[in-house]
Amino acid sequence: MEPNPTDEAKHIESLYEFGERLNEAKDKSQNVKDYEGIIDAAKTSIKAKQLVAQLIPRFFKFFPDLSNRAVDAHIDLIEEEDLGVRVQAIRGLPLFCKDTPEFLSKVIDILVQLLTAEEIVERDAVHKALMSLLRQDVKASLTALFKHIISADEPSSDELFREKVLSFIRDKVFPIKAEILKPREEMERHITDLIKKSLEDVTGAEFRMFMDFLKSLSIFGEKAPPERMKELIEIIEGQADLDAQFTVSDTDHIDRLISCLYMALPFFLRGASGSKFLNYLNKHIVPVFDELPEERKLDLLKALAEISPYTTTPESRQILPAIVELLKKYMPRRKTGEEMNFTYVECLLYTFHHLAHKAPNATNSLCGYKIVTGQPSDRLGEDFTECYKDFTERMSNVEELTKVTIKKLTQGMNEHNKKMASAKTDEAKDSIKTDKQNTTTGLRTCNNILAMTKPLHAKVPTFIGDKSINLSWKEATKPVLPTTTSTGGKRPASAVNGPGGNFASKKGRGGGSQNQLVNRAFEGISHGGRGGGRGGRGGPRGRATEILSNRSQISSLGACAPCHFEVARSVPLGLVLPATLK
């Protein structure tokens, strides 16, 4: 039923009169009838409601006894069918807190629920209202917003609000941190503490987002003291669950561990200790390496290779025996029929060199070398001749196989060049280009192996401890992603991580993965359903189970490698050849 124009005009005229008297009054609290008239007008015509939406918050602070009626009336306006009324009411919400800060948390709660609005103009009003509150009181506003991230563990609607809040923080708050986080150090510390509390239950994508933000704060900048780097490493260690017992069948845990190793690399470079990671690998992972799924082994070895330059001498000495045993396993002896995985050997040789460079005399008993440091650990009085013979024989066999493979790869590259010259379609050219890139990576792998075995034949070898060897995958221009996937998960995929719902799932919520191993976590895994456990969150401590990301995005230390190269006819790079190949 259309409102009577005469009645509508009277309502609007009355509202103007109420507003004028309140504006002119020196003691506005005496004009109770005027404010009550404004509140009552919230049930009249559309145009009157739009005016009421401006007047209620404007004079709200002067009538504390009417606060409940005023808030209820304003919320009714927010729920109006008319878009114009809703938008006007939303715009007025920050005014409730301007002089009555005790209402800020409640107003934030209302705005969070409105983040799900479908109309663009309405969502824009919500965003602007939230930004206004952040500028009024950044500390209280951030606390109120993060409450919806930390405690959203019951109804599914809470999950939606949580995702919307995360999107808002990522898209609207983080980009202007320098403008709103003032005083800078105090507010950076406050938001850091809020983020750390939020990490009890996050997806891989969320964890990556939060870590990227923390790294951008000045308190963790280039001039940050060592204890700040330790703080970030401890956050990553917590996400990796390094206090948990490892189970071989828990592929989620190994994925999380590998990804966290890559995330920690820049901080190792800046002097942070990797002892806890290395101790866990040495105690729990390396001893059961053979039992790990094949697709996890290569990622783990690559991670070990990339962190090896940043180990300390005690750490190197501790883990070196396990690395030598793995190296021997994957460097076959001559004519035994054992297979050789070139990529594994590249990773292990690189790790061996960097560890042995820091603890050279440890190789005396492990490889039969004669390195003198003057320490009892030299063990020069013992006979390790058989160790030396075995180790150098394996290296010689590796070198022979590698040279044969280089020849085949070179032949394969010539074939690719011929095919490219005769290719007619773009699809064929793209396929050949990929083959050439993979073959190039294979050649890098083989050349690296030869460069690393050459100095190891002497009784007193030279261990490479610098950056002269560039790992083959770090030069890859177009990664070829593995097709393996992972099980388990944490939070279901959502829009918070951008188009396509690339949010990783939460632990214990079941479902299957959507993305490939290399991009697993920060590029997004979708696992549906809620699992058991604390507050509906399944799994120990509710951490993200899928964090494995594109290496180039995790750190500037190198992208994840293509996992295949060609030997004449596309032999994969975990290239495996029999040791008897001639």
Coordinates of C-alpha atoms in Angstrom, one line a residue:
M1 CA 0.0 0.0 0.0
E2 CA 1.5 3.3 -1.1
P3 CA 1.9 5.9 1.8
N4 CA -0.4 8.9 1.9
P5 CA 1.7 11.8 0.4
T6 CA 0.1 14.1 3.0
D7 CA 1.1 11.9 5.9
E8 CA 4.6 11.4 4.5
A9 CA 5.1 15.1 4.2
K10 CA 3.9 15.6 7.8
H11 CA 6.3 12.9 9.1
I12 CA 9.2 14.5 7.2
E13 CA 8.3 18.0 8.4
S14 CA 8.1 16.7 12.0
L15 CA 11.5 15.1 11.7
Y16 CA 13.0 18.4 10.5
E17 CA 11.5 20.2 13.5
F18 CA 12.8 17.6 15.9
G19 CA 16.3 17.9 14.4
E20 CA 16.3 21.7 14.4
R21 CA 15.2 21.9 18.0
L22 CA 17.9 19.3 19.0
N23 CA 20.6 21.2 17.0
E24 CA 19.7 24.5 18.7
A25 CA 19.3 23.1 22.2
K26 CA 22.2 23.8 24.6
D27 CA 21.3 20.9 26.8
K28 CA 20.0 18.4 24.3
S29 CA 19.3 15.8 26.9
Q30 CA 16.2 17.9 27.9
N31 CA 14.6 17.3 24.5
V32 CA 13.6 13.7 25.2
K33 CA 10.2 14.1 23.4
D34 CA 12.0 15.2 20.2
Y35 CA 14.3 12.2 20.2
E36 CA 11.4 9.9 21.0
G37 CA 9.6 11.4 18.0
I38 CA 12.6 10.6 15.8
I39 CA 12.6 7.0 17.0
D40 CA 8.9 6.5 16.5
A41 CA 9.2 7.9 12.9
A42 CA 11.3 4.8 12.1
K43 CA 8.0 3.0 11.5
T44 CA 6.6 5.5 9.0
S45 CA 7.3 6.2 5.3
I46 CA 10.4 5.3 3.2
K47 CA 11.6 8.8 2.9
A48 CA 11.0 9.5 6.6
K49 CA 13.0 6.3 7.4
Q50 CA 16.0 7.6 5.4
L51 CA 16.0 10.8 7.4
V52 CA 15.5 8.9 10.7
A53 CA 18.6 6.8 9.8
Q54 CA 20.6 10.0 9.9
L55 CA 19.1 11.5 13.0
I56 CA 19.1 8.5 15.4
P57 CA 22.9 8.1 15.5
R58 CA 23.5 11.9 15.3
F59 CA 21.9 12.6 18.7
F60 CA 22.3 9.1 20.2
K61 CA 24.9 10.1 22.8
F62 CA 22.6 12.6 24.5
F63 CA 19.9 10.1 25.5
P64 CA 21.5 7.1 27.2
D65 CA 18.1 6.1 28.7
L66 CA 16.8 5.6 25.2
S67 CA 19.8 3.8 23.9
N68 CA 18.1 0.4 23.6
R69 CA 15.0 1.8 21.8
A70 CA 17.3 3.8 19.5
V71 CA 19.5 0.8 18.6
D72 CA 16.5 -1.4 18.0
A73 CA 14.9 1.1 15.8
H74 CA 18.1 1.6 13.8
I75 CA 18.6 -2.2 13.4
D76 CA 15.0 -2.3 12.0
L77 CA 16.1 0.2 9.4
I78 CA 19.1 -1.9 8.5
E79 CA 16.7 -4.8 7.8
E80 CA 14.4 -2.7 5.7
E81 CA 13.4 -4.0 2.2
D82 CA 14.2 -0.6 0.7
L83 CA 17.9 -0.5 -0.3
G84 CA 18.2 3.3 0.2
V85 CA 17.0 3.0 3.8
R86 CA 19.4 0.1 4.5
V87 CA 22.4 2.0 3.0
Q88 CA 21.6 5.1 5.0
A89 CA 21.3 3.2 8.2
I90 CA 24.6 1.4 7.6
R91 CA 26.3 4.7 7.0
G92 CA 25.1 5.9 10.3
L93 CA 26.4 3.0 12.4
P94 CA 29.9 4.5 13.0
L95 CA 28.3 7.6 14.6
F96 CA 27.0 5.4 17.5
C97 CA 30.6 4.8 18.6
K98 CA 32.0 8.3 18.1
D99 CA 31.3 9.4 21.6
T100 CA 30.1 6.1 23.1
P101 CA 33.0 3.7 22.4
E102 CA 31.5 1.0 24.5
F103 CA 29.2 0.3 21.6
L104 CA 32.0 -0.3 19.1
S105 CA 32.2 -4.0 19.5
K106 CA 28.5 -4.4 19.0
V107 CA 28.5 -2.2 15.9
I108 CA 31.4 -4.2 14.5
D109 CA 29.3 -7.4 15.1
I110 CA 26.4 -5.9 13.1
L111 CA 28.6 -4.8 10.3
V112 CA 30.3 -8.2 10.1
Q113 CA 26.9 -9.8 9.5
L114 CA 26.2 -7.2 6.8
L115 CA 29.4 -8.2 4.9
T116 CA 27.3 -10.9 3.2
A117 CA 25.1 -8.3 1.6
E118 CA 24.4 -9.1 -2.1
E119 CA 24.0 -5.5 -3.3
I120 CA 27.3 -3.8 -4.2
V121 CA 26.3 -0.4 -3.0
E122 CA 25.3 -2.0 0.4
R123 CA 28.6 -3.9 0.7
D124 CA 30.5 -0.7 -0.2
A125 CA 28.7 1.1 2.7
V126 CA 29.6 -1.7 5.1
H127 CA 33.2 -1.5 4.1
K128 CA 33.3 2.3 4.5
A129 CA 31.6 2.0 7.9
L130 CA 34.2 -0.5 9.1
M131 CA 37.1 1.6 7.8
S132 CA 35.6 4.6 9.6
L133 CA 35.6 2.6 12.9
L134 CA 39.1 1.5 12.3
R135 CA 40.2 5.1 12.0
Q136 CA 38.2 6.0 15.1
D137 CA 39.8 3.3 17.3
V138 CA 42.1 0.9 15.4
K139 CA 42.9 -1.3 18.5
A140 CA 39.4 -2.0 19.6
S141 CA 38.1 -2.4 16.0
L142 CA 40.8 -4.9 15.1
T143 CA 40.1 -6.8 18.3
A144 CA 36.4 -7.0 17.5
L145 CA 37.1 -8.1 13.9
F146 CA 39.5 -10.8 14.8
K147 CA 37.1 -12.2 17.3
H148 CA 35.1 -13.5 14.3
I149 CA 38.2 -15.2 13.0
I150 CA 39.3 -16.8 16.2
S151 CA 36.0 -18.1 17.5
A152 CA 34.0 -19.0 14.5
D153 CA 33.7 -22.7 15.2
E154 CA 30.0 -23.4 15.6
P155 CA 27.2 -22.8 13.1
S156 CA 28.0 -22.8 9.4
S157 CA 26.9 -19.2 9.2
D158 CA 29.8 -18.3 11.5
E159 CA 32.1 -19.8 8.9
L160 CA 30.7 -17.5 6.2
F161 CA 31.1 -14.4 8.4
R162 CA 34.7 -15.6 9.2
E163 CA 35.5 -15.8 5.5
K164 CA 34.0 -12.4 4.8
V165 CA 36.0 -10.8 7.7
L166 CA 39.2 -12.4 6.4
S167 CA 38.5 -11.0 2.9
F168 CA 37.9 -7.6 4.3
I169 CA 41.1 -7.6 6.4
R170 CA 43.1 -8.9 3.5
D171 CA 41.7 -6.5 0.9
K172 CA 41.0 -3.4 2.9
V173 CA 43.0 -3.4 6.1
F174 CA 46.4 -4.9 5.1
P175 CA 47.0 -2.6 2.1
I176 CA 46.8 0.5 4.3
K177 CA 48.5 -0.8 7.4
A178 CA 50.9 2.2 7.4
E179 CA 48.0 4.6 7.5
I180 CA 46.0 3.0 10.3
L181 CA 48.5 1.1 12.5
K182 CA 49.5 4.1 14.7
P183 CA 51.3 4.3 17.0
R184 CA 53.2 2.0 14.7
E185 CA 55.1 -0.3 16.9
E186 CA 52.3 -0.7 19.5
M187 CA 49.7 -1.4 16.9
E188 CA 51.9 -3.8 14.9
R189 CA 52.5 -5.7 18.1
H190 CA 48.8 -5.8 18.8
I191 CA 47.8 -7.1 15.3
T192 CA 50.7 -9.6 15.5
D193 CA 49.2 -11.0 18.8
L194 CA 45.8 -11.2 17.2
I195 CA 47.1 -13.1 14.2
K196 CA 49.0 -15.5 16.5
K197 CA 45.8 -16.3 18.3
S198 CA 44.1 -16.9 15.0
L199 CA 46.6 -19.4 13.9
E200 CA 45.2 -22.2 16.1
D201 CA 42.8 -23.1 13.3
V202 CA 43.6 -21.8 9.8
T203 CA 43.9 -23.1 6.3
G204 CA 47.1 -23.1 4.4
A205 CA 46.0 -20.1 2.3
E206 CA 45.1 -18.2 5.5
F207 CA 48.4 -19.1 7.1
R208 CA 50.3 -17.9 4.0
M209 CA 48.3 -14.7 4.0
F210 CA 49.0 -14.0 7.6
M211 CA 52.7 -14.8 7.4
D212 CA 53.1 -12.5 4.3
F213 CA 51.5 -9.7 6.3
L214 CA 53.6 -10.3 9.4
K215 CA 56.8 -10.2 7.2
S216 CA 55.7 -6.9 5.8
L217 CA 55.5 -5.2 9.3
S218 CA 58.4 -3.0 10.3
I219 CA 58.9 -4.9 13.6
F220 CA 59.9 -7.9 11.5
G221 CA 61.8 -5.8 8.9
E222 CA 65.4 -6.1 7.8
K223 CA 66.6 -4.3 10.9
A224 CA 64.6 -6.5 13.3
P225 CA 66.6 -8.1 16.1
P226 CA 67.2 -11.9 16.2
E227 CA 64.4 -12.4 18.7
R228 CA 61.9 -11.2 16.2
M229 CA 63.1 -13.7 13.6
K230 CA 62.9 -16.4 16.3
E231 CA 59.3 -15.3 16.9
L232 CA 58.4 -15.9 13.3
I233 CA 60.2 -19.2 13.1
E234 CA 58.3 -20.3 16.2
I235 CA 55.0 -19.5 14.5
I236 CA 56.0 -21.6 11.5
E237 CA 57.3 -24.4 13.8
G238 CA 53.9 -24.4 15.5
Q239 CA 52.1 -24.8 12.2
A240 CA 54.4 -27.6 11.3
D241 CA 53.4 -29.6 14.4
L242 CA 57.0 -30.3 15.4
D243 CA 55.9 -31.5 18.8
A244 CA 53.7 -34.2 17.4
Q245 CA 54.6 -37.8 16.9
F246 CA 55.0 -38.5 13.1
T247 CA 53.0 -41.2 11.5
V248 CA 54.1 -42.3 8.0
S249 CA 50.5 -42.6 6.8
D250 CA 49.8 -38.9 7.8
T251 CA 50.6 -37.4 4.4
D252 CA 49.0 -34.1 5.6
H253 CA 51.6 -33.7 8.2
I254 CA 54.5 -34.3 5.8
D255 CA 53.0 -31.8 3.3
R256 CA 52.7 -29.3 6.1
L257 CA 56.2 -29.9 7.3
I258 CA 57.7 -29.5 3.8
S259 CA 55.8 -26.3 3.1
C260 CA 56.8 -24.8 6.5
L261 CA 60.4 -25.6 5.7
Y262 CA 60.2 -23.5 2.6
M263 CA 58.4 -20.7 4.5
A264 CA 61.2 -20.7 7.1
L265 CA 64.0 -20.4 4.5
P266 CA 64.2 -16.6 4.4
F267 CA 64.4 -16.5 8.2
F268 CA 67.2 -19.1 8.2
L269 CA 69.0 -16.9 5.8
R270 CA 68.6 -14.0 8.3
G271 CA 70.2 -16.1 11.0
A272 CA 67.2 -17.8 12.7
S273 CA 67.9 -21.3 13.9
G274 CA 66.5 -24.3 12.1
S275 CA 67.4 -26.8 14.9
K276 CA 63.9 -27.8 15.7
F277 CA 63.1 -28.6 12.1
L278 CA 66.3 -30.5 11.6
N279 CA 66.0 -32.4 14.8
Y280 CA 62.5 -33.5 13.8
L281 CA 63.6 -34.5 10.4
N282 CA 66.5 -36.5 11.8
K283 CA 64.5 -38.2 14.5
H284 CA 61.1 -38.8 12.8
I285 CA 61.3 -38.4 9.0
V286 CA 64.7 -39.6 7.6
P287 CA 64.6 -43.0 9.5
V288 CA 61.3 -43.8 7.7
F289 CA 62.1 -42.2 4.4
D290 CA 61.7 -45.4 2.5
E291 CA 58.2 -45.8 3.8
L292 CA 57.1 -42.3 2.6
P293 CA 54.8 -42.0 -0.5
E294 CA 57.0 -41.6 -3.6
E295 CA 55.5 -38.2 -4.4
R296 CA 56.5 -36.8 -1.0
K297 CA 60.1 -38.0 -1.1
L298 CA 61.2 -35.6 -3.8
D299 CA 59.7 -32.6 -2.1
L300 CA 61.3 -33.5 1.1
L301 CA 64.8 -34.0 -0.4
K302 CA 64.4 -30.6 -2.2
A303 CA 63.5 -29.0 1.0
L304 CA 66.5 -30.6 2.8
A305 CA 68.8 -29.4 0.0
E306 CA 67.6 -25.8 0.2
I307 CA 67.9 -25.5 4.0
S308 CA 71.3 -27.3 4.2
P309 CA 73.4 -24.1 3.5
Y310 CA 71.9 -22.5 6.7
T311 CA 72.6 -25.3 9.2
T312 CA 75.1 -24.9 12.0
T313 CA 78.1 -27.2 12.7
P314 CA 76.4 -29.1 15.5
E315 CA 73.2 -29.5 13.4
S316 CA 75.3 -30.7 10.4
R317 CA 77.2 -33.2 12.4
Q318 CA 74.0 -34.6 13.9
I319 CA 72.1 -35.2 10.6
L320 CA 75.0 -36.0 8.3
P321 CA 75.1 -39.8 9.1
A322 CA 71.5 -40.2 8.0
I323 CA 72.1 -38.2 4.8
V324 CA 75.1 -40.3 3.9
E325 CA 73.1 -43.5 4.4
L326 CA 70.4 -42.1 2.1
L327 CA 73.0 -41.0 -0.4
K328 CA 74.5 -44.5 -0.5
K329 CA 71.1 -46.0 -1.0
Y330 CA 70.4 -43.9 -4.1
M331 CA 74.0 -44.1 -5.5
P332 CA 74.0 -47.7 -6.7
R333 CA 77.0 -49.9 -6.8
R334 CA 78.2 -51.2 -10.2
K335 CA 76.4 -54.1 -11.9
T336 CA 74.0 -54.7 -9.0
G337 CA 70.9 -54.0 -11.0
E338 CA 69.9 -51.2 -8.6
E339 CA 68.1 -48.2 -10.0
M340 CA 69.2 -44.6 -9.8
N341 CA 67.0 -41.6 -9.3
F342 CA 69.1 -38.7 -10.6
T343 CA 67.0 -36.0 -8.9
Y344 CA 67.3 -37.7 -5.5
V345 CA 71.1 -37.9 -6.0
E346 CA 71.4 -34.2 -6.9
C347 CA 69.5 -33.2 -3.8
L348 CA 71.4 -35.5 -1.5
L349 CA 74.8 -34.6 -2.9
Y350 CA 74.0 -30.9 -2.5
T351 CA 72.9 -31.5 1.1
F352 CA 76.0 -33.7 1.8
H353 CA 78.4 -31.0 0.5
H354 CA 76.9 -28.2 2.6
L355 CA 76.7 -30.3 5.8
A356 CA 80.2 -31.8 5.3
H357 CA 81.6 -28.3 4.7
K358 CA 80.6 -27.4 8.2
A359 CA 81.6 -30.7 9.9
P360 CA 84.3 -32.1 7.5
N361 CA 85.9 -34.6 9.9
A362 CA 82.5 -36.3 10.4
T363 CA 83.0 -37.8 7.0
N364 CA 86.1 -39.7 8.1
S365 CA 84.1 -42.5 9.6
L366 CA 81.1 -42.1 7.2
C367 CA 83.0 -42.1 3.9
G368 CA 86.6 -43.1 4.8
Y369 CA 88.2 -39.7 4.3
K370 CA 91.3 -38.5 6.0
I371 CA 90.5 -35.0 7.1
V372 CA 92.6 -33.6 10.0
T373 CA 91.1 -31.0 12.3
G374 CA 93.0 -31.9 15.4
Q375 CA 89.9 -33.0 17.2
P376 CA 89.2 -36.4 18.7
S377 CA 86.3 -36.7 16.3
D378 CA 88.8 -37.1 13.5
R379 CA 89.2 -40.8 14.4
L380 CA 92.3 -41.0 12.3
G381 CA 93.6 -44.0 14.1
E382 CA 90.7 -46.2 12.8
D383 CA 90.6 -47.9 9.5
F384 CA 87.7 -46.9 7.3
T385 CA 89.3 -48.1 4.0
E386 CA 86.2 -50.1 3.1
C387 CA 84.0 -47.1 3.6
Y388 CA 86.1 -45.1 1.2
K389 CA 86.2 -47.8 -1.4
D390 CA 82.5 -48.3 -1.2
F391 CA 81.7 -44.6 -1.4
T392 CA 84.0 -43.8 -4.3
E393 CA 82.9 -46.8 -6.2
R394 CA 79.3 -45.6 -5.9
M395 CA 80.4 -42.1 -7.1
S396 CA 82.2 -43.6 -10.1
N397 CA 79.2 -45.6 -11.1
V398 CA 77.0 -42.5 -10.7
E399 CA 79.3 -40.5 -12.9
E400 CA 79.3 -43.2 -15.6
L401 CA 75.5 -43.3 -15.6
T402 CA 75.3 -39.5 -15.6
K403 CA 77.5 -39.2 -18.6
V404 CA 75.4 -41.8 -20.5
T405 CA 72.3 -39.9 -19.6
I406 CA 73.8 -36.5 -20.7
K407 CA 74.5 -38.1 -24.1
K408 CA 70.9 -39.3 -24.4
L409 CA 69.5 -36.0 -23.2
T410 CA 71.6 -34.2 -25.8
Q411 CA 70.3 -36.5 -28.5
G412 CA 66.8 -35.9 -27.2
M413 CA 67.3 -32.1 -27.4
N414 CA 68.4 -32.4 -31.1
E415 CA 65.3 -34.4 -31.8
H416 CA 63.2 -31.7 -30.2
N417 CA 64.8 -29.0 -32.3
K418 CA 64.1 -31.0 -35.4
K419 CA 60.4 -31.5 -34.4
M420 CA 60.1 -27.8 -33.6
A421 CA 61.3 -26.9 -37.0
S422 CA 58.6 -29.0 -38.6
A423 CA 55.8 -28.4 -36.1
K424 CA 52.7 -26.9 -37.7
T425 CA 50.3 -26.1 -34.9
D426 CA 50.7 -23.9 -31.8
E427 CA 49.7 -26.9 -29.7
A428 CA 52.5 -29.0 -31.1
K429 CA 55.0 -26.2 -30.6
D430 CA 53.9 -25.7 -27.0
S431 CA 54.3 -29.4 -26.3
I432 CA 57.8 -29.5 -27.8
K433 CA 58.7 -26.4 -25.9
T434 CA 57.8 -28.1 -22.7
D435 CA 59.8 -31.1 -23.6
K436 CA 62.8 -28.9 -24.3
Q437 CA 62.5 -27.2 -21.0
N438 CA 62.3 -30.5 -19.2
T439 CA 65.3 -31.8 -21.1
T440 CA 67.2 -28.6 -20.1
T441 CA 66.4 -29.2 -16.5
G442 CA 67.6 -32.8 -16.8
L443 CA 70.9 -31.6 -18.2
R444 CA 71.3 -29.2 -15.3
T445 CA 70.6 -32.1 -12.9
C446 CA 73.3 -34.3 -14.6
N447 CA 75.8 -31.5 -14.8
N448 CA 75.3 -30.6 -11.1
I449 CA 75.9 -34.3 -10.2
L450 CA 79.2 -34.4 -12.1
A451 CA 80.3 -31.1 -10.5
M452 CA 79.6 -32.4 -7.0
T453 CA 81.1 -35.8 -7.4
K454 CA 84.4 -34.6 -8.9
P455 CA 85.9 -33.1 -5.7
L456 CA 84.9 -36.1 -3.6
H457 CA 87.3 -38.7 -5.0
A458 CA 90.4 -37.5 -3.0
K459 CA 91.3 -38.8 0.4
V460 CA 91.1 -35.2 1.6
P461 CA 88.2 -33.9 -0.5
T462 CA 86.9 -30.4 -1.1
F463 CA 83.3 -29.8 0.1
I464 CA 81.2 -27.2 -1.6
G465 CA 79.9 -24.7 0.9
D466 CA 79.1 -21.7 -1.4
K467 CA 76.6 -20.9 -4.0
S468 CA 78.6 -22.2 -7.0
I469 CA 76.0 -25.0 -7.6
N470 CA 72.6 -23.8 -8.7
L471 CA 70.1 -26.5 -8.0
S472 CA 68.4 -27.6 -11.3
W473 CA 64.9 -26.7 -10.4
K474 CA 65.7 -23.2 -9.3
E475 CA 66.4 -22.2 -12.9
A476 CA 63.1 -23.7 -14.2
T477 CA 61.2 -21.3 -16.2
K478 CA 57.9 -23.2 -16.5
P479 CA 57.3 -25.8 -13.7
V480 CA 55.7 -29.0 -14.7
L481 CA 53.4 -29.8 -11.8
P482 CA 53.1 -33.3 -10.3
T483 CA 49.7 -34.9 -10.5
T484 CA 49.7 -36.2 -6.9
T485 CA 47.2 -35.0 -4.4
S486 CA 46.7 -35.1 -0.7
T487 CA 44.1 -36.3 1.8
G488 CA 42.7 -34.6 4.8
G489 CA 42.3 -30.9 5.3
K490 CA 41.1 -28.1 7.5
R491 CA 38.9 -25.2 6.5
P492 CA 36.7 -25.7 3.4
A493 CA 37.6 -23.7 0.3
S494 CA 36.1 -20.3 0.2
A495 CA 36.2 -16.9 -1.6
V496 CA 38.7 -15.5 0.9
N497 CA 41.6 -16.6 -1.1
G498 CA 40.3 -15.2 -4.3
P499 CA 38.5 -16.5 -7.4
G500 CA 37.9 -20.2 -7.6
G501 CA 37.6 -20.7 -3.9
N502 CA 41.2 -21.6 -3.4
F503 CA 41.1 -21.9 0.3
A504 CA 42.7 -24.9 1.8
S505 CA 40.5 -27.1 4.0
K506 CA 40.9 -27.7 7.7
K507 CA 42.1 -30.8 9.4
G508 CA 39.6 -33.5 10.0
R509 CA 36.9 -32.1 7.7
G510 CA 37.3 -34.8 5.1
G511 CA 37.0 -34.6 1.4
G512 CA 39.5 -34.8 -1.5
S513 CA 42.0 -32.3 -2.9
Q514 CA 41.5 -30.2 -6.0
N515 CA 44.9 -28.9 -6.7
Q516 CA 48.3 -30.4 -7.4
L517 CA 51.0 -31.2 -4.9
V518 CA 53.2 -28.2 -5.7
N519 CA 50.4 -25.8 -5.2
R520 CA 48.7 -27.7 -2.5
A521 CA 48.1 -25.3 0.2
F522 CA 48.5 -21.7 -0.5
E523 CA 47.0 -22.2 -4.0
G524 CA 44.2 -24.0 -2.3
I525 CA 42.8 -27.4 -1.3
S526 CA 39.1 -28.1 -1.0
H527 CA 37.9 -30.6 1.6
G528 CA 34.2 -30.6 2.5
G529 CA 32.5 -31.2 5.8
R530 CA 33.3 -30.7 9.4
G531 CA 35.1 -33.3 11.4
G532 CA 35.2 -34.1 15.1
G533 CA 37.4 -32.6 17.7
R534 CA 37.6 -29.3 19.6
G535 CA 34.7 -27.0 18.7
G536 CA 34.0 -28.9 15.6
R537 CA 37.6 -28.7 14.4
G538 CA 39.0 -32.1 13.7
G539 CA 42.6 -33.2 14.2
P540 CA 45.3 -32.2 16.7
R541 CA 45.2 -28.5 17.6
G542 CA 43.2 -27.7 14.4
R543 CA 46.0 -26.7 12.2
A544 CA 46.1 -26.4 8.5
T545 CA 46.9 -29.7 6.8
E546 CA 47.5 -28.3 3.4
I547 CA 50.2 -25.6 3.2
L548 CA 52.4 -26.9 0.5
S549 CA 52.7 -24.1 -1.9
N550 CA 54.3 -23.0 -5.1
R551 CA 57.9 -22.6 -4.1
S552 CA 58.4 -19.4 -6.0
Q553 CA 55.6 -17.8 -3.9
I554 CA 56.9 -19.0 -0.6
S555 CA 60.3 -17.6 -0.9
S556 CA 62.7 -15.8 -3.2
L557 CA 65.1 -18.7 -2.8
G558 CA 63.8 -20.6 -5.8
A559 CA 60.8 -22.1 -7.5
C560 CA 59.7 -25.7 -7.3
A561 CA 61.2 -27.7 -10.1
P562 CA 59.8 -29.5 -13.0
C563 CA 59.6 -33.1 -12.0
H564 CA 60.4 -34.6 -15.3
F565 CA 63.0 -34.4 -18.0
E566 CA 63.6 -36.3 -21.2
V567 CA 66.1 -38.9 -22.1
A568 CA 65.5 -39.3 -25.9
R569 CA 61.8 -40.3 -25.3
S570 CA 60.6 -38.4 -22.3
V571 CA 62.1 -40.3 -19.3
P572 CA 60.8 -38.7 -16.1
L573 CA 63.1 -36.8 -13.8
G574 CA 63.0 -38.7 -10.9
L575 CA 64.7 -40.3 -14.0
V576 CA 65.3 -43.9 -12.9
L577 CA 67.7 -46.1 -14.9
P578 CA 69.2 -49.5 -14.0
A579 CA 72.7 -49.4 -12.7
T580 CA 73.8 -51.8 -15.4
L581 CA 73.0 -49.4 -18.2
K582 CA 76.0 -49.1 -20.6

